[in-house]
Every structure is written in C-alpha cells, then in structure tokens.
C-alpha cells in the first residue's frame, strides 16, 4: 500500500471507538424500550425495603457514573450518599454495619476482583446490594442481590463511551423508579444524541485548535461535575494530555492560580442551577484571560473563546449530562487522531482492570 493510499476502514486508528460512540442513540433507545420495565421493577423492590443511606462503589469511568447517581439520589430523593472506599474492606478487613444501607456497584464488565469482593462483603454486612453492569453473567452480578443490565452491547474499545451514557440513563431510570416516576422525560435523548454526533465536524475544528495543548483544566458544578471528570479521563487515556478536573467551587480554592492564557479551560455549563452556580467561576476565568471553552447553552458559548452549543430546551437539568459528554468524547477522539495516536489502543491499559 503506497503512502498516499488511504488505509482500509478496518485498519484506521480509532475505528472501534468511533463506531461505539455512534451506537449511543440506539443504546439509549434500547434502554428506554426494553430495559425500563426491569429497572422499574428493581427500583420498586428496593424502595419497599426503605434504605436509609446509599453507598456507591465503582472505578474509572463507572466511578463518574456513580457520582452522577449520587447527585440524583441526594437531590431527587434526599437520600444521603457516599462513595465507598473499597480498600477499607478488601485491604483492611473492616466490617461496617450496613443494615438498611443500599450499596450500588457500577461496573461495565462486572469483573474487577475488588468490586466483587467489596460487594460480597457489603451483602454479608447486611446491605441491599445492586449491581449495574453491561454483563448479567459477570461475577459482580452473581454476588449482588439485584442487578440492572445497561444493555449497551459488547464494548471493545478501551475508552468506554456507550457504556458510560448507558449507565447514566439506567441510573436515572432507577432513581425515577425509586421516587415513583416513569422516566418519560428521557424519551428526548436518543434523537438529541444523534444530532450531537452529526456535528462531529465542529468538534474536529475545535480539536485542531487544541491538538498541541500540554495541559487542560475541565470544570463544572452540580450535575455537570461528573461530566467534567469523565471528559478529563477520556482525554488522558486517549491523547495522554494531562487533564485536571475540578468542581468550579474547588477551582476557586487554589487551583485557579495555575490558569493562564495558554492552557485551555473547558467549562461544562448545564442549563439550570448548576450552570448558575458556575457563573462566578466563568467570570473569574474570563478575568484571568483564560482560553475558555464552553460546552453548554448558546449564550454562554458566545461569551467564551470557543465552544459547542448543547440543546437544552425541553431537557431537564438532571438529564443533560447524558448529552454533555458526547461532544467531549468526540473531542478526546479527534484530539487523539490529530496528534497521530490511536484512541482504540491507549498504552498500558486493559479493558478489564483487575484491582484488588
């Protein structure tokens, strides 16, 4: 094959990640059509047990999905939530009293030994255990009392994309089930997600602006904060750019000092209370002359150095993270391609990370 001959589609860098990102509208629709009844049934059984507290257990991308669930549970239900420290049981052998506690473990594969062990220990300690996975035959599903299948289909690319948005939607529907809702507000998502994917050319242009970035800062507040953390993870694992994610409130408590007019700052601005809470942070960033990229409403993008306008009309604030992450997945992909790397094969990573 000569240097001028394009590589076959099957050999092009990033083809697997690209294909899986493109599946997201269909995956979201599948969950709404086929998964929702089972999710409501699980939520009904757990609601009848009246858990007094929720612990969320996860690693990596799934940890960001768990953080999203924390916001949902605390805001929508007023249930206090915590993110579990698995080593307290797996390494230190602690035996907490988890009676009437709901332990939700989120894992794409359901195969990491520490997730399985900590969930087993939680169940033995009296917890109500729920696994949210893409593999109903996984060890995690086997040791959990309840299981929700996110129905994303096989995911082969190392960077998780469709399993992340699928996990968010499944968790949203679960929380809706706990509060007696029908989740109908999520019906707008598949079509809107398809519309975002169709705008990849805009993201490619944005990627060309930042292909040589040596560092990025990503910030948000409220429901958008898990999106900021997930976007940073995607950029780091695909393009190897150090990407630091902060709550807007935390950014003002010291890290703002590192912001300059060279390293881009990506602000995820949800249309709602989270975006309003982020406004003082945006003002401070502009005041420092930051290269500010906004992913959010048109009015906010127009005040930034660059950005990507998200649809928000008719989309509840708590559902916007399912859409917010899609252009940022595309950005990680396009920046990686522009830097001559393959997002399908990040160095030193495996699809199932076996932590203990």
Coordinates of C-alpha atoms in Angstrom, one line a residue:
X1 CA 0.0 0.0 0.0
X2 CA 1.5 3.3 -1.0
X3 CA 1.8 6.2 1.4
X4 CA -0.9 8.1 -0.5
X5 CA -3.4 5.3 -0.4
X6 CA -5.9 5.6 2.5
X7 CA -5.9 2.8 5.0
X8 CA -8.9 0.5 4.8
X9 CA -11.7 1.4 7.1
X10 CA -11.0 -1.7 9.2
X11 CA -7.4 -0.5 9.8
X12 CA -8.0 3.1 10.6
X13 CA -7.0 4.3 14.0
X14 CA -10.0 4.9 16.3
X15 CA -12.5 3.0 14.2
X16 CA -13.7 0.9 17.2
X17 CA -14.2 3.9 19.5
X18 CA -15.8 5.9 16.7
X19 CA -18.2 3.0 15.9
X20 CA -19.2 2.6 19.6
X21 CA -19.8 6.4 20.0
X22 CA -22.1 6.2 17.0
X23 CA -24.1 3.4 18.7
X24 CA -25.2 5.6 21.6
X25 CA -28.6 6.8 20.3
X26 CA -29.6 3.2 19.6
X27 CA -28.3 2.1 23.0
X28 CA -30.3 4.8 24.8
X29 CA -33.4 3.9 22.8
X30 CA -32.9 0.2 23.7
X31 CA -32.8 1.0 27.4
X32 CA -35.9 3.1 27.2
X33 CA -37.8 0.5 25.2
X34 CA -36.5 -2.8 26.7
X35 CA -34.7 -2.0 29.9
X36 CA -37.0 0.4 31.6
X37 CA -39.6 -2.1 32.8
X38 CA -37.0 -4.3 34.5
X39 CA -35.3 -1.2 36.1
X40 CA -38.7 0.0 37.5
X41 CA -39.3 -3.5 38.9
X42 CA -35.9 -3.5 40.7
X43 CA -36.5 0.0 42.0
X44 CA -39.9 -1.0 43.3
X45 CA -38.4 -3.9 45.3
X46 CA -35.6 -1.8 46.7
X47 CA -37.9 1.1 47.6
X48 CA -40.1 -1.3 49.6
X49 CA -37.0 -2.1 51.7
X50 CA -36.7 1.7 52.7
X51 CA -32.9 2.1 52.6
X52 CA -31.7 4.8 54.9
X53 CA -28.4 5.5 53.2
X54 CA -26.7 4.8 49.9
X55 CA -23.1 3.8 49.2
X56 CA -21.8 3.9 45.7
X57 CA -18.9 1.7 44.6
X58 CA -17.0 1.9 41.2
X59 CA -13.7 2.5 39.5
X60 CA -12.7 4.7 36.5
X61 CA -15.5 5.7 34.1
X62 CA -18.0 3.9 36.2
X63 CA -16.9 6.0 39.2
X64 CA -18.1 9.1 37.3
X65 CA -21.4 7.4 36.6
X66 CA -21.7 6.6 40.3
X67 CA -21.0 10.3 41.1
X68 CA -23.9 11.2 38.8
X69 CA -26.1 8.8 40.7
X70 CA -25.0 10.5 44.0
X71 CA -26.3 13.8 42.7
X72 CA -29.6 12.3 41.6
X73 CA -30.2 10.4 44.8
X74 CA -29.4 13.4 47.1
X75 CA -31.3 16.0 45.0
X76 CA -34.3 14.0 43.8
X77 CA -34.8 11.8 46.9
X78 CA -32.9 13.5 49.8
X79 CA -31.1 10.2 50.5
X80 CA -27.6 10.7 51.9
X81 CA -25.0 9.1 49.8
X82 CA -21.3 8.3 50.0
X83 CA -18.7 7.0 47.6
X84 CA -17.3 3.8 49.1
X85 CA -13.6 3.3 49.9
X86 CA -13.2 -0.4 48.9
X87 CA -9.8 -0.9 50.5
X88 CA -11.4 -0.5 54.0
X89 CA -12.9 -3.9 53.5
X90 CA -10.7 -5.6 50.8
X91 CA -7.3 -4.5 52.3
X92 CA -8.0 -3.6 55.9
X93 CA -10.8 -6.1 56.6
X94 CA -13.2 -3.6 58.2
X95 CA -16.7 -4.9 58.9
X96 CA -19.1 -1.9 58.9
X97 CA -22.7 -2.3 59.9
X98 CA -24.6 -1.9 56.6
X99 CA -28.1 -2.9 57.6
X100 CA -30.7 -0.9 55.7
X101 CA -27.9 0.6 53.5
X102 CA -28.2 0.3 49.7
X103 CA -24.9 -0.4 48.1
X104 CA -24.9 0.3 44.3
X105 CA -21.8 -1.1 42.5
X106 CA -21.4 0.3 38.9
X107 CA -19.1 -1.7 36.6
X108 CA -19.0 -2.1 32.8
X109 CA -17.6 -5.6 32.9
X110 CA -18.6 -6.6 36.5
X111 CA -15.2 -8.5 36.6
X112 CA -12.8 -6.4 38.8
X113 CA -12.0 -8.5 41.9
X114 CA -12.1 -5.6 44.4
X115 CA -15.6 -4.6 43.2
X116 CA -16.8 -8.2 43.6
X117 CA -15.1 -8.7 47.0
X118 CA -16.4 -5.4 48.4
X119 CA -19.9 -6.1 47.2
X120 CA -19.8 -9.6 48.7
X121 CA -18.6 -8.1 52.0
X122 CA -21.3 -5.5 51.9
X123 CA -24.0 -8.1 51.4
X124 CA -22.6 -10.2 54.3
X125 CA -22.7 -7.0 56.4
X126 CA -26.5 -6.6 55.8
X127 CA -26.6 -4.3 52.8
X128 CA -29.1 -4.3 50.0
X129 CA -26.7 -4.8 47.0
X130 CA -27.4 -3.7 43.5
X131 CA -25.0 -4.2 40.6
X132 CA -25.3 -2.0 37.5
X133 CA -23.3 -3.7 34.7
X134 CA -23.1 -4.4 31.0
X135 CA -22.7 -8.1 31.8
X136 CA -25.5 -10.0 33.5
X137 CA -23.3 -13.1 33.7
X138 CA -20.5 -11.3 35.5
X139 CA -19.1 -12.3 38.9
X140 CA -20.4 -9.0 40.3
X141 CA -24.0 -9.7 39.1
X142 CA -23.7 -13.1 40.7
X143 CA -22.8 -11.8 44.2
X144 CA -25.3 -9.0 44.2
X145 CA -28.9 -9.3 45.4
X146 CA -30.2 -7.2 42.5
X147 CA -28.9 -6.4 39.0
X148 CA -29.6 -3.9 36.3
X149 CA -28.3 -4.7 32.8
X150 CA -27.4 -1.5 30.9
X151 CA -27.9 -3.2 27.5
X152 CA -25.1 -1.5 25.8
X153 CA -23.9 -4.5 23.8
X154 CA -20.2 -5.6 23.6
X155 CA -17.8 -2.7 24.0
X156 CA -14.4 -3.4 22.5
X157 CA -12.7 0.0 22.5
X158 CA -10.6 0.6 25.6
X159 CA -12.1 4.0 26.2
X160 CA -15.6 3.5 27.5
X161 CA -18.2 5.6 25.7
X162 CA -21.6 3.9 25.1
X163 CA -21.4 2.1 28.5
X164 CA -21.0 5.4 30.2
X165 CA -24.1 7.1 28.7
X166 CA -26.0 3.8 29.1
X167 CA -25.0 3.7 32.8
X168 CA -26.2 7.3 33.3
X169 CA -29.6 6.6 31.7
X170 CA -30.0 3.3 33.7
X171 CA -29.2 5.1 36.9
X172 CA -31.6 7.9 36.1
X173 CA -34.4 5.5 35.4
X174 CA -33.6 3.6 38.6
X175 CA -33.9 6.8 40.7
X176 CA -37.0 7.7 38.9
X177 CA -38.4 4.3 39.8
X178 CA -37.5 4.8 43.5
X179 CA -39.5 8.1 43.5
X180 CA -42.4 6.6 41.6
X181 CA -41.7 8.4 38.3
X182 CA -42.0 6.9 34.8
X183 CA -38.8 8.4 33.3
X184 CA -40.8 9.7 30.3
X185 CA -38.6 12.9 30.3
X186 CA -35.7 10.8 29.0
X187 CA -37.5 10.0 25.7
X188 CA -36.0 13.0 24.0
X189 CA -32.4 11.7 24.5
X190 CA -31.9 9.3 21.6
X191 CA -32.8 11.8 18.9
X192 CA -30.8 14.6 20.6
X193 CA -27.8 12.3 20.9
X194 CA -27.9 11.5 17.2
X195 CA -28.0 15.3 16.5
X196 CA -24.9 15.8 18.5
X197 CA -23.0 13.0 16.8
X198 CA -23.9 14.5 13.4
X199 CA -22.0 17.7 14.4
X200 CA -18.6 15.9 14.6
X201 CA -17.1 18.4 12.1
X202 CA -17.5 21.2 14.7
X203 CA -15.6 19.1 17.2
X204 CA -12.9 18.3 14.6
X205 CA -12.3 22.0 14.2
X206 CA -12.1 22.5 17.9
X207 CA -9.6 19.6 18.2
X208 CA -7.3 21.3 15.6
X209 CA -7.2 24.3 17.9
X210 CA -6.1 22.2 20.9
X211 CA -4.1 19.4 19.4
X212 CA -0.8 20.8 20.8
X213 CA -2.2 21.5 24.3
X214 CA 0.2 20.5 27.1
X215 CA -2.5 20.6 29.8
X216 CA -6.2 21.1 30.1
X217 CA -8.5 22.1 33.0
X218 CA -12.1 21.0 33.0
X219 CA -14.6 22.4 35.4
X220 CA -18.3 22.3 36.1
X221 CA -20.8 22.3 39.0
X222 CA -23.8 20.3 40.1
X223 CA -25.0 17.6 37.6
X224 CA -22.2 18.7 35.2
X225 CA -19.4 17.8 37.6
X226 CA -19.3 14.1 36.7
X227 CA -19.2 15.1 33.1
X228 CA -16.1 17.2 33.8
X229 CA -14.4 14.2 35.5
X230 CA -15.3 11.8 32.7
X231 CA -14.2 14.2 30.0
X232 CA -10.8 14.6 31.8
X233 CA -10.5 10.8 32.0
X234 CA -11.2 10.4 28.3
X235 CA -8.7 13.0 27.3
X236 CA -6.0 11.5 29.5
X237 CA -6.5 7.9 28.5
X238 CA -6.7 8.5 24.7
X239 CA -4.5 11.6 24.0
X240 CA -2.3 11.4 27.1
X241 CA -2.9 15.1 27.7
X242 CA -2.8 15.9 31.5
X243 CA -6.4 16.9 32.1
X244 CA -7.3 18.2 35.5
X245 CA -11.0 18.2 36.6
X246 CA -12.4 20.4 39.3
X247 CA -15.7 21.4 40.7
X248 CA -16.0 25.1 40.0
X249 CA -16.1 25.8 43.7
X250 CA -12.8 23.8 44.3
X251 CA -11.2 25.6 41.3
X252 CA -11.5 28.9 43.2
X253 CA -9.9 27.5 46.3
X254 CA -6.4 27.5 44.9
X255 CA -6.1 25.7 41.5
X256 CA -7.2 28.9 39.8
X257 CA -3.7 30.2 40.3
X258 CA -2.4 27.8 37.6
X259 CA -4.9 29.1 35.0
X260 CA -3.2 31.2 32.3
X261 CA -4.0 32.2 28.7
X262 CA -2.2 29.2 27.2
X263 CA -3.7 26.1 28.7
X264 CA -7.4 25.8 27.7
X265 CA -10.1 25.6 30.3
X266 CA -13.2 23.6 29.3
X267 CA -16.3 24.6 31.3
X268 CA -19.3 22.3 31.2
X269 CA -22.3 24.6 31.8
X270 CA -25.6 22.8 32.5
X271 CA -28.7 24.8 31.8
X272 CA -30.1 25.1 35.3
X273 CA -29.0 25.6 38.9
X274 CA -25.6 24.0 38.3
X275 CA -24.8 26.4 35.5
X276 CA -26.0 29.4 37.6
X277 CA -23.6 28.3 40.4
X278 CA -20.8 28.1 37.9
X279 CA -21.3 31.7 36.6
X280 CA -18.9 33.4 39.2
X281 CA -16.2 30.9 38.1
X282 CA -16.7 31.7 34.5
X283 CA -16.4 35.4 35.3
X284 CA -13.1 34.8 37.2
X285 CA -11.7 32.7 34.3
X286 CA -12.5 35.4 31.8
X287 CA -11.0 38.0 34.1
X288 CA -7.7 36.0 34.1
X289 CA -7.7 35.9 30.3
X290 CA -8.2 32.1 30.2
X291 CA -8.6 30.3 26.9
X292 CA -12.2 29.4 27.9
X293 CA -14.1 26.7 26.0
X294 CA -17.7 26.3 27.0
X295 CA -19.9 23.3 26.3
X296 CA -23.4 24.4 27.1
X297 CA -26.1 27.0 26.2
X298 CA -25.6 29.3 23.3
X299 CA -25.4 32.5 25.4
X300 CA -22.5 31.1 27.4
X301 CA -20.7 29.8 24.4
X302 CA -20.9 33.3 22.8
X303 CA -19.0 34.8 25.7
X304 CA -16.2 32.2 25.5
X305 CA -13.1 31.9 23.4
X306 CA -14.6 28.8 21.7
X307 CA -17.3 26.2 22.5
X308 CA -20.0 23.8 21.5
X309 CA -23.7 24.7 21.9
X310 CA -25.8 22.0 23.5
X311 CA -29.5 21.5 23.1
X312 CA -31.2 22.3 26.4
X313 CA -34.8 23.3 25.6
X314 CA -37.1 20.5 26.9
X315 CA -34.2 18.7 28.6
X316 CA -34.3 18.5 32.3
X317 CA -31.1 19.6 34.1
X318 CA -30.6 16.1 35.6
X319 CA -30.7 14.6 32.1
X320 CA -28.2 17.0 30.4
X321 CA -25.1 15.0 31.5
X322 CA -26.1 12.2 29.1
X323 CA -25.8 14.7 26.3
X324 CA -23.0 16.8 27.6
X325 CA -20.4 14.0 27.5
X326 CA -20.9 13.2 23.8
X327 CA -19.1 16.2 22.3
X328 CA -16.4 15.7 24.9
X329 CA -16.0 12.0 23.9
X330 CA -15.7 13.3 20.3
X331 CA -13.2 15.9 21.3
X332 CA -11.0 13.3 23.0
X333 CA -11.2 11.1 19.9
X334 CA -10.4 14.0 17.5
X335 CA -7.6 15.4 19.5
X336 CA -6.0 11.9 19.7
X337 CA -6.3 11.4 16.0
X338 CA -4.9 14.9 15.3
X339 CA -1.9 14.0 17.5
X340 CA -1.2 10.9 15.4
X341 CA -2.3 8.4 18.0
X342 CA -4.8 5.6 18.1
X343 CA -7.7 6.1 20.6
X344 CA -8.5 2.3 20.3
X345 CA -5.2 1.3 21.8
X346 CA -4.2 3.5 24.7
X347 CA -0.8 2.5 26.1
X348 CA -0.6 0.4 29.3
X349 CA -4.4 -0.1 29.6
X350 CA -6.6 -3.2 29.6
X351 CA -10.4 -3.3 29.1
X352 CA -10.9 -5.0 32.4
X353 CA -8.7 -3.5 35.1
X354 CA -8.3 -6.1 37.9
X355 CA -7.7 -4.1 41.0
X356 CA -7.6 -6.0 44.4

